[in-house]
mmCIF file of C-alpha atoms in Angstrom:
data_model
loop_
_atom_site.group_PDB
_atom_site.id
_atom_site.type_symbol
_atom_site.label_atom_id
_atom_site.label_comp_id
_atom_site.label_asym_id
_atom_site.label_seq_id
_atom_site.Cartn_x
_atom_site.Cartn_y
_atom_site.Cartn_z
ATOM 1 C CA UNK A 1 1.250 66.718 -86.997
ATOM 2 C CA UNK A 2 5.343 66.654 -85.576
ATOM 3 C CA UNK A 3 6.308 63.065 -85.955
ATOM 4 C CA UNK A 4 8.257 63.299 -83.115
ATOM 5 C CA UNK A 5 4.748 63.363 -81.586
ATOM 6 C CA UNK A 6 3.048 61.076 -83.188
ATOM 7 C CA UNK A 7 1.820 58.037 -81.767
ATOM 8 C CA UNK A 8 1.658 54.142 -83.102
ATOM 9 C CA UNK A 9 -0.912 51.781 -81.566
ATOM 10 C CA UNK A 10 0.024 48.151 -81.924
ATOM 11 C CA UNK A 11 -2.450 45.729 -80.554
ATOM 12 C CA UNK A 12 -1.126 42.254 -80.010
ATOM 13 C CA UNK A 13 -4.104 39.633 -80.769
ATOM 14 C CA UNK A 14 -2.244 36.584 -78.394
ATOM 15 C CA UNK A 15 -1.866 32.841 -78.668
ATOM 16 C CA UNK A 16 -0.815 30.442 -81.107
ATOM 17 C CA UNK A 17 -1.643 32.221 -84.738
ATOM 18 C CA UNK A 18 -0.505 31.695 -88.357
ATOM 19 C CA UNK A 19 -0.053 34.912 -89.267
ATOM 20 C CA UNK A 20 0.218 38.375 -87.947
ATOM 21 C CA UNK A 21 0.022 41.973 -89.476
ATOM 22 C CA UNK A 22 1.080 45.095 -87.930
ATOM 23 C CA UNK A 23 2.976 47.953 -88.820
ATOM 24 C CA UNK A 24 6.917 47.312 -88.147
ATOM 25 C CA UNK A 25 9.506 49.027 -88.904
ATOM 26 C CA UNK A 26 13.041 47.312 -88.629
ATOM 27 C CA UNK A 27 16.443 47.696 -90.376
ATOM 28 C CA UNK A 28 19.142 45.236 -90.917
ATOM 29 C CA UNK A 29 22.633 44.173 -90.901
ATOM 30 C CA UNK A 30 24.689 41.339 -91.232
ATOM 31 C CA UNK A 31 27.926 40.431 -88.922
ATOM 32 C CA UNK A 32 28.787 37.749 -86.797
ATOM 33 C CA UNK A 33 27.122 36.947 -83.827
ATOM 34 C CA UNK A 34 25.917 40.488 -82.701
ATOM 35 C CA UNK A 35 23.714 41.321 -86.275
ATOM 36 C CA UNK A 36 20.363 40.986 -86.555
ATOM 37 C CA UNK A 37 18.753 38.821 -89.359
ATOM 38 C CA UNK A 38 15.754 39.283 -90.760
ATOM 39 C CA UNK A 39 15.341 35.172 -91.744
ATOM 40 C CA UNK A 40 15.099 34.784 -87.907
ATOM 41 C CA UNK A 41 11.372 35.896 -88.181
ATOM 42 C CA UNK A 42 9.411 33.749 -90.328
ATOM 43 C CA UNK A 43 6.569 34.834 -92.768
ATOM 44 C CA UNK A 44 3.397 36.581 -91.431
ATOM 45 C CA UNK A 45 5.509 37.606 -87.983
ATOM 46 C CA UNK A 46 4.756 34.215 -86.267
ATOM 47 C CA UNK A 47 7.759 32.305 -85.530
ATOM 48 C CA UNK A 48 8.224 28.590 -86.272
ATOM 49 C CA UNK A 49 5.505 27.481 -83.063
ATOM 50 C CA UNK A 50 2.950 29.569 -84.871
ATOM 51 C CA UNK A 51 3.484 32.645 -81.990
ATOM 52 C CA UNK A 52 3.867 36.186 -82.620
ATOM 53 C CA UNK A 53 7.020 37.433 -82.998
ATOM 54 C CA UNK A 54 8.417 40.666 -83.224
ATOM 55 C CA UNK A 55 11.638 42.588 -83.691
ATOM 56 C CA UNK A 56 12.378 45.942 -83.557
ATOM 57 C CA UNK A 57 16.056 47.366 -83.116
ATOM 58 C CA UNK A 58 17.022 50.156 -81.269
ATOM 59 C CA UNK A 59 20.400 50.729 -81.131
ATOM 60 C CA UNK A 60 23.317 50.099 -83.519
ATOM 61 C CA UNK A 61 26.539 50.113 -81.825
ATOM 62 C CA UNK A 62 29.668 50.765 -84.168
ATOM 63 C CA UNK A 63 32.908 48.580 -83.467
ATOM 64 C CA UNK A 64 34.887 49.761 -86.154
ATOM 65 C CA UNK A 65 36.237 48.649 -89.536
ATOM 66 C CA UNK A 66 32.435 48.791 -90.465
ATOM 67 C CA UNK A 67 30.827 46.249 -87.814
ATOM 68 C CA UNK A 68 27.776 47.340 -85.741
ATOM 69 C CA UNK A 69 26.610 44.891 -82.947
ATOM 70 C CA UNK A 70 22.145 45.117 -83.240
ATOM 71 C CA UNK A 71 20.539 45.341 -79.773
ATOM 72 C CA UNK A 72 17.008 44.784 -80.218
ATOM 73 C CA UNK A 73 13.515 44.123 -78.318
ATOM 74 C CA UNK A 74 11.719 40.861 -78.925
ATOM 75 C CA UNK A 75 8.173 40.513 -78.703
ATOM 76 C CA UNK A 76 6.978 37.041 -78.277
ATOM 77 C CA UNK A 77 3.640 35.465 -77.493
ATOM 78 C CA UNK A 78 5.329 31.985 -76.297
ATOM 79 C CA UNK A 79 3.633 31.677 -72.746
ATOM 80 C CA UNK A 80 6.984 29.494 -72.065
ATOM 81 C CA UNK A 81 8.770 32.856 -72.099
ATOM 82 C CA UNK A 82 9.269 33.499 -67.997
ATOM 83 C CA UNK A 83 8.684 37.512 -67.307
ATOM 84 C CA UNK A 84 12.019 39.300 -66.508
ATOM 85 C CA UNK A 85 12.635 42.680 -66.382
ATOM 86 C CA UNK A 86 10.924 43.647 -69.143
ATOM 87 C CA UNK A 87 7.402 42.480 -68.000
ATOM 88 C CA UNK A 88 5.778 39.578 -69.542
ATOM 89 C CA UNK A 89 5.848 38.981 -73.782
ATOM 90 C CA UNK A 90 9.178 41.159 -73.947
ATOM 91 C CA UNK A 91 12.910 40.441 -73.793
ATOM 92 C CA UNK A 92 16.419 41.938 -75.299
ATOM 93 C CA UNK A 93 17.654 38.846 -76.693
ATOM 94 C CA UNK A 94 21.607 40.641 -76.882
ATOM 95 C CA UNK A 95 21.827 40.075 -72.890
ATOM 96 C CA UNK A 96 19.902 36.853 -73.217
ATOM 97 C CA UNK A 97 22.924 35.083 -74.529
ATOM 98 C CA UNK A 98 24.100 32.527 -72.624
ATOM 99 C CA UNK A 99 26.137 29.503 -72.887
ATOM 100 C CA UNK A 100 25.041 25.681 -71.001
ATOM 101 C CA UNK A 101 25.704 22.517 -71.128
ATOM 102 C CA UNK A 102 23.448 19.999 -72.622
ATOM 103 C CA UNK A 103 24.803 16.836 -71.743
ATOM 104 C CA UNK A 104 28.099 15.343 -70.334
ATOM 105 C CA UNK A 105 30.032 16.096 -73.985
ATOM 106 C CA UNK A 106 27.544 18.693 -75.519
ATOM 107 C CA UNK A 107 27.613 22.826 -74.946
ATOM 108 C CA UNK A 108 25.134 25.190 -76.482
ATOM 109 C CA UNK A 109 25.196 28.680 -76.821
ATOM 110 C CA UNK A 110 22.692 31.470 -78.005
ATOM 111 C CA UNK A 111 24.529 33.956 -79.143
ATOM 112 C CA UNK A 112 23.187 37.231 -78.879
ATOM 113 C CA UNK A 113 21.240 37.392 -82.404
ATOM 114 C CA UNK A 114 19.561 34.110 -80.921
ATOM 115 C CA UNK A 115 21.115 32.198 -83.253
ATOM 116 C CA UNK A 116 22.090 28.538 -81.331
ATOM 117 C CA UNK A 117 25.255 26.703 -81.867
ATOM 118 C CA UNK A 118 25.920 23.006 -80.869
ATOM 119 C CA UNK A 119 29.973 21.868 -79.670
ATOM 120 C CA UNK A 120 31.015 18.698 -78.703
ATOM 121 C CA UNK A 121 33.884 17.708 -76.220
ATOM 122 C CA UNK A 122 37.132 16.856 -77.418
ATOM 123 C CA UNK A 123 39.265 14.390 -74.833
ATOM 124 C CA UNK A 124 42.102 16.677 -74.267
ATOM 125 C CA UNK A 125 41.222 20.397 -73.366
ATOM 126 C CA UNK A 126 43.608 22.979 -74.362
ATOM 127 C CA UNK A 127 46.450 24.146 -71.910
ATOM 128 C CA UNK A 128 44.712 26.137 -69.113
ATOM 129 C CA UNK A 129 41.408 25.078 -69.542
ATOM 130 C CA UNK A 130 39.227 22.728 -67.888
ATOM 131 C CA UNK A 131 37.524 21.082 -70.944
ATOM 132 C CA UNK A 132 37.404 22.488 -74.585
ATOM 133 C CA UNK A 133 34.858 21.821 -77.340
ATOM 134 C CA UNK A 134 34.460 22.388 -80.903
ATOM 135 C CA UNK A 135 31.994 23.468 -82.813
ATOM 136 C CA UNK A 136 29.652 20.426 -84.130
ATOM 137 C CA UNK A 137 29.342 21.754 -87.899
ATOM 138 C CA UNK A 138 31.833 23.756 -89.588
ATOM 139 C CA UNK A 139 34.535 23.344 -86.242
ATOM 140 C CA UNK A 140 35.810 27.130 -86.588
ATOM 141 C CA UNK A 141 34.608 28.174 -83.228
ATOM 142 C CA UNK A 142 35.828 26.378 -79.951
ATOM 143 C CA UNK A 143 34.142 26.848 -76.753
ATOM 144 C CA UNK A 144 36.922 26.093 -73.740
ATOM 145 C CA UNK A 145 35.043 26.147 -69.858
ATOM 146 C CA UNK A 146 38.367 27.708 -67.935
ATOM 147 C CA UNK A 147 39.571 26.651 -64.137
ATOM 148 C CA UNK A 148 37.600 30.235 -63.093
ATOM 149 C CA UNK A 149 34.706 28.729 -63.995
ATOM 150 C CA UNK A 150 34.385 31.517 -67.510
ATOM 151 C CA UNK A 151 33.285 30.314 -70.712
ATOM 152 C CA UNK A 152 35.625 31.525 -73.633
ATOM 153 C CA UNK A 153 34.147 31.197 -77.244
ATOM 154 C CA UNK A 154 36.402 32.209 -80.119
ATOM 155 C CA UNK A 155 36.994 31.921 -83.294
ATOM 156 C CA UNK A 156 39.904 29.241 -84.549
ATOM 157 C CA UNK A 157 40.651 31.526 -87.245
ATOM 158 C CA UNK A 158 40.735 34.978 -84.915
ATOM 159 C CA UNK A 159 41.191 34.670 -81.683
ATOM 160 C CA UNK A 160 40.283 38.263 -81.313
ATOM 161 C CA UNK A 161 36.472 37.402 -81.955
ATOM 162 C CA UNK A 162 35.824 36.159 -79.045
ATOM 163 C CA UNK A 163 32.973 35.945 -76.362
ATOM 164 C CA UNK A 164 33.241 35.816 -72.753
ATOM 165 C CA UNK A 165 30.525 34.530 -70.251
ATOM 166 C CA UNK A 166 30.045 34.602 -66.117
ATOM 167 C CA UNK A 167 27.615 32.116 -64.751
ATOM 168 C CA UNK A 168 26.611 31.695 -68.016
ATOM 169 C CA UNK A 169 25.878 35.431 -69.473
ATOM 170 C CA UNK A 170 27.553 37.219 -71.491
ATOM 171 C CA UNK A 171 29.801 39.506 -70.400
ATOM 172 C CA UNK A 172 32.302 40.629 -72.842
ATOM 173 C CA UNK A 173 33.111 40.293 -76.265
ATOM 174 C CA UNK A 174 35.234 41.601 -79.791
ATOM 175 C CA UNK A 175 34.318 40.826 -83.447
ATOM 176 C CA UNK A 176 37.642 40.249 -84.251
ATOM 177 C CA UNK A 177 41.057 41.548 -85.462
ATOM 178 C CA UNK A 178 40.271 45.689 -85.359
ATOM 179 C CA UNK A 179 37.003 45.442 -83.783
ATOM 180 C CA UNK A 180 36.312 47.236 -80.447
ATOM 181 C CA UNK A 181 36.435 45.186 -77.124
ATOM 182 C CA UNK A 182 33.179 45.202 -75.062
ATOM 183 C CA UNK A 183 32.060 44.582 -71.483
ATOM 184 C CA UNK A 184 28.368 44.400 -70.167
ATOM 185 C CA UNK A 185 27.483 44.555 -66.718
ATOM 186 C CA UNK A 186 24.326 43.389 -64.804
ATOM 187 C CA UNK A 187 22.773 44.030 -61.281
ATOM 188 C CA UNK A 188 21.845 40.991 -59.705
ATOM 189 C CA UNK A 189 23.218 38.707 -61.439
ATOM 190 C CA UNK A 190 20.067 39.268 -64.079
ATOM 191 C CA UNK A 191 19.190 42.839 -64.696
ATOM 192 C CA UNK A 192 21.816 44.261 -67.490
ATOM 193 C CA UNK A 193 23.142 47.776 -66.012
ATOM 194 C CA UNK A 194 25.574 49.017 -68.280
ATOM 195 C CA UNK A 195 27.332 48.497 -71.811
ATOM 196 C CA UNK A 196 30.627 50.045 -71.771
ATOM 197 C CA UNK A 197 33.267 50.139 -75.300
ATOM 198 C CA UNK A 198 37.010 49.140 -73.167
ATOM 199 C CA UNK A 199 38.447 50.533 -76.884
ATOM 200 C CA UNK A 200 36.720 54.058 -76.682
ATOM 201 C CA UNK A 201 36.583 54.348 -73.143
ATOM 202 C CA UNK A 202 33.016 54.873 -73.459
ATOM 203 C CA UNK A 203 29.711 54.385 -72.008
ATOM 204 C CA UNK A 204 27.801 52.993 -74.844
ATOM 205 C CA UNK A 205 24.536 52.595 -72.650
ATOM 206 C CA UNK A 206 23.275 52.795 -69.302
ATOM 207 C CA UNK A 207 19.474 50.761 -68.447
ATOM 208 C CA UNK A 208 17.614 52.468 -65.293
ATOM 209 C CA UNK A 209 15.045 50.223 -63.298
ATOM 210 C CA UNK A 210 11.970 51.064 -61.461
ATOM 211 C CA UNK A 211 10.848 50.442 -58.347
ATOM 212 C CA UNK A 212 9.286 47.113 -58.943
ATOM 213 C CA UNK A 213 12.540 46.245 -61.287
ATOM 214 C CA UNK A 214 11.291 47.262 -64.176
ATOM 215 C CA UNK A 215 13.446 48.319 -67.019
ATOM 216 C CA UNK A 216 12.105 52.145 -67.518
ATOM 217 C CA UNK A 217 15.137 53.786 -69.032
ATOM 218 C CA UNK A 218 17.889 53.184 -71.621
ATOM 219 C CA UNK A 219 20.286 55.789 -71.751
ATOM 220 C CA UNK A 220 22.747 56.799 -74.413
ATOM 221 C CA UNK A 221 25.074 59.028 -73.022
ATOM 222 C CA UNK A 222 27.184 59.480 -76.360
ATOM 223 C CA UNK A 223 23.906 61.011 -77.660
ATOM 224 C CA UNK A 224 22.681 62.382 -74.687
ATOM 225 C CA UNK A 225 19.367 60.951 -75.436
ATOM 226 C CA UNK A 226 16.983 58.151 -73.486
ATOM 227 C CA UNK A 227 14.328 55.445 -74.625
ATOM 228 C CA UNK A 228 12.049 55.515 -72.254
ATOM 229 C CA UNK A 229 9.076 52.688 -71.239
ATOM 230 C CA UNK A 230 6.248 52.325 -69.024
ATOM 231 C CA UNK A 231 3.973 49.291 -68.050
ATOM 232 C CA UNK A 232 0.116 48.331 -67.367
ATOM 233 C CA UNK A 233 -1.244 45.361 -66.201
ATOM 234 C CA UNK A 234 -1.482 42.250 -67.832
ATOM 235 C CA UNK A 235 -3.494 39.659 -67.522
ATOM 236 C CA UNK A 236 -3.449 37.230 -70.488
ATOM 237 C CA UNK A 237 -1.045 34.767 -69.616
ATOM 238 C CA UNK A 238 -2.287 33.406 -66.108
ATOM 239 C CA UNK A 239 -5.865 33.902 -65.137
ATOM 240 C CA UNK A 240 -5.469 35.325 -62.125
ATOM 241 C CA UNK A 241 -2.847 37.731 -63.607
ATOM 242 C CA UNK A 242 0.071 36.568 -61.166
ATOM 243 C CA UNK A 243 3.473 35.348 -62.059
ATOM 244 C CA UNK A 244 5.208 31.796 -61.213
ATOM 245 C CA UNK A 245 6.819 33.683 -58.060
ATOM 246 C CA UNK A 246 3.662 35.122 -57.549
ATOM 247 C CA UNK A 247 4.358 38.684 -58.390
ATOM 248 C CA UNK A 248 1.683 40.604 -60.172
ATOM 249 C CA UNK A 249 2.509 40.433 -63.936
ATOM 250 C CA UNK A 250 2.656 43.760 -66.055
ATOM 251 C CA UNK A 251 3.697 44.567 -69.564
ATOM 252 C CA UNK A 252 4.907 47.525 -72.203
ATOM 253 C CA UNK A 253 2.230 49.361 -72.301
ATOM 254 C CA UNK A 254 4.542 52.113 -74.060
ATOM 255 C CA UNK A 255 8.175 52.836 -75.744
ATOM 256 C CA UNK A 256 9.028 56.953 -76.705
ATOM 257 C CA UNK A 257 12.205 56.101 -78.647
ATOM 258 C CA UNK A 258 15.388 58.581 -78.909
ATOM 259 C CA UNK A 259 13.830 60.157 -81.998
ATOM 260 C CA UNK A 260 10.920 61.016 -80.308
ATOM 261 C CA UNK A 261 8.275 58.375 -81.860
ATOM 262 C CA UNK A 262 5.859 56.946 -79.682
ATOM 263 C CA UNK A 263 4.318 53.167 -79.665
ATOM 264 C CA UNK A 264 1.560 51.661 -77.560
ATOM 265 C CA UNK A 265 0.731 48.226 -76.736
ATOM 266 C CA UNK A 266 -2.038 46.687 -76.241
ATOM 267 C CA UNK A 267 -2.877 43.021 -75.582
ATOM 268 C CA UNK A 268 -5.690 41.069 -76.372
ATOM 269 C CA UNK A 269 -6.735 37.341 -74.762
#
């Protein structure tokens, strides 16, 4: 049989479970903020609350001087996980990064490999900002809230790698000294749209909605190729099978990746 048209059946057994088996397939790398690590799952593909969890990347986007930033899909059985638009169970943690603050002198941020740093408020902010903070372990990243209302994270010892977040996404960011700059756009104030490298003037990715705002598309245009998904209906997280703003809830029912490859879901009460 063509691989390219071969399909993989994953069936996700929900709830709160030890362990979990299933055929993954995942690669890594290790930089900064914007890599993917493999210790962020724990044994058996249940995370640290006993849920599923799953990662699988999909796109490795070079910034030069050997850095890639990891975009990924995370399954998670967590019913605390609100539906977005990726249906319920499913998010891309890279445009779930977002910086708040926890408590008059606390910020956290997630950065976009979901890993979560703690600062704390120093008493005089740098010049031009509104308050600054510093990182509560090592103190080589400060966070500094500016009079726009941004959030600037960067690195004390390059001030090239550096994240930037509006209303608390993220929005741009560089890896540092040689790395390409990059911007992300959303629709909504939610949806991501668009991932453009300022460096390469180039449109690293594109993400298409359906009708019911639904991400269905992810388009490359460097490789003129697309990841495409579709959704069923779900009902194992709320009996009646209706959201908390009482939308009907749906789910991946299927991903064809760029090289073809095929994967369905299915979900199991």
């Amino acid at each position: 049989m063509d691989n390219a048209k071969q399909k993989r059946r994953l069936t996700f057994p929900l709830g709160n479970v030890a362990a979990f088996f299933v055929l993954l397939f995942m690669w890594q790398l290790a930089y900064g903020q914007v890599a993917h690590s493999s210790s962020q799952v724990p044994l058996g593909n249940s995370d640290t609350n006993g849920f599923v969890r799953i990662d699988k990347i999909f796109y490795e986007m070079s910034l030069e001087k050997g850095r890639d930033a990891d975009f990924f899909f995370k399954f998670s059985s967590d019913p605390r996980q609100e539906p977005k638009y990726l249906g319920a169970y499913w998010t891309i943690p890279f445009f779930d990064s977002k910086a708040f603050k926890i408590s008059p002198n606390r910020y956290r941020w997630i950065a976009p490999n979901l890993r979560t740093y703690t600062f704390n408020k120093i008493q005089n902010p740098e010049k031009g900002y509104k308050e600054t903070y510093i990182l509560n372990t090592t103190g080589k990243w400060k966070l500094n809230v500016g009079k726009d209302n941004l959030i600037y994270i960067e690195n004390k010892d390059d001030s090239k790698n550096k994240f930037i977040l509006k209303n608390g996404k993220l929005v741009s960011f560089c890896c540092g000294k040689g790395s390409d700059t990059v911007r992300i756009s959303y629709e909504n104030g939610d949806c991501p749209r668009s991932v453009y490298n300022v460096d390469k003037s180039s449109m690293e990715m594109e993400l298409k909605y359906n009708q019911e705002r639904l991400l269905s598309q992810i388009i490359f245009p460097k490789d003129k190729k697309s990841l495409l998904i579709t959704y069923g209906a779900c009902d194992t997280i709320a009996e009646d099978g209706v959201s908390r703003n009482g939308n009907r809830l749906k789910s991946v029912s299927s991903m064809t990746f760029t090289s073809g490859q095929k994967e369905e879901y299915k979900y199991i009460g």
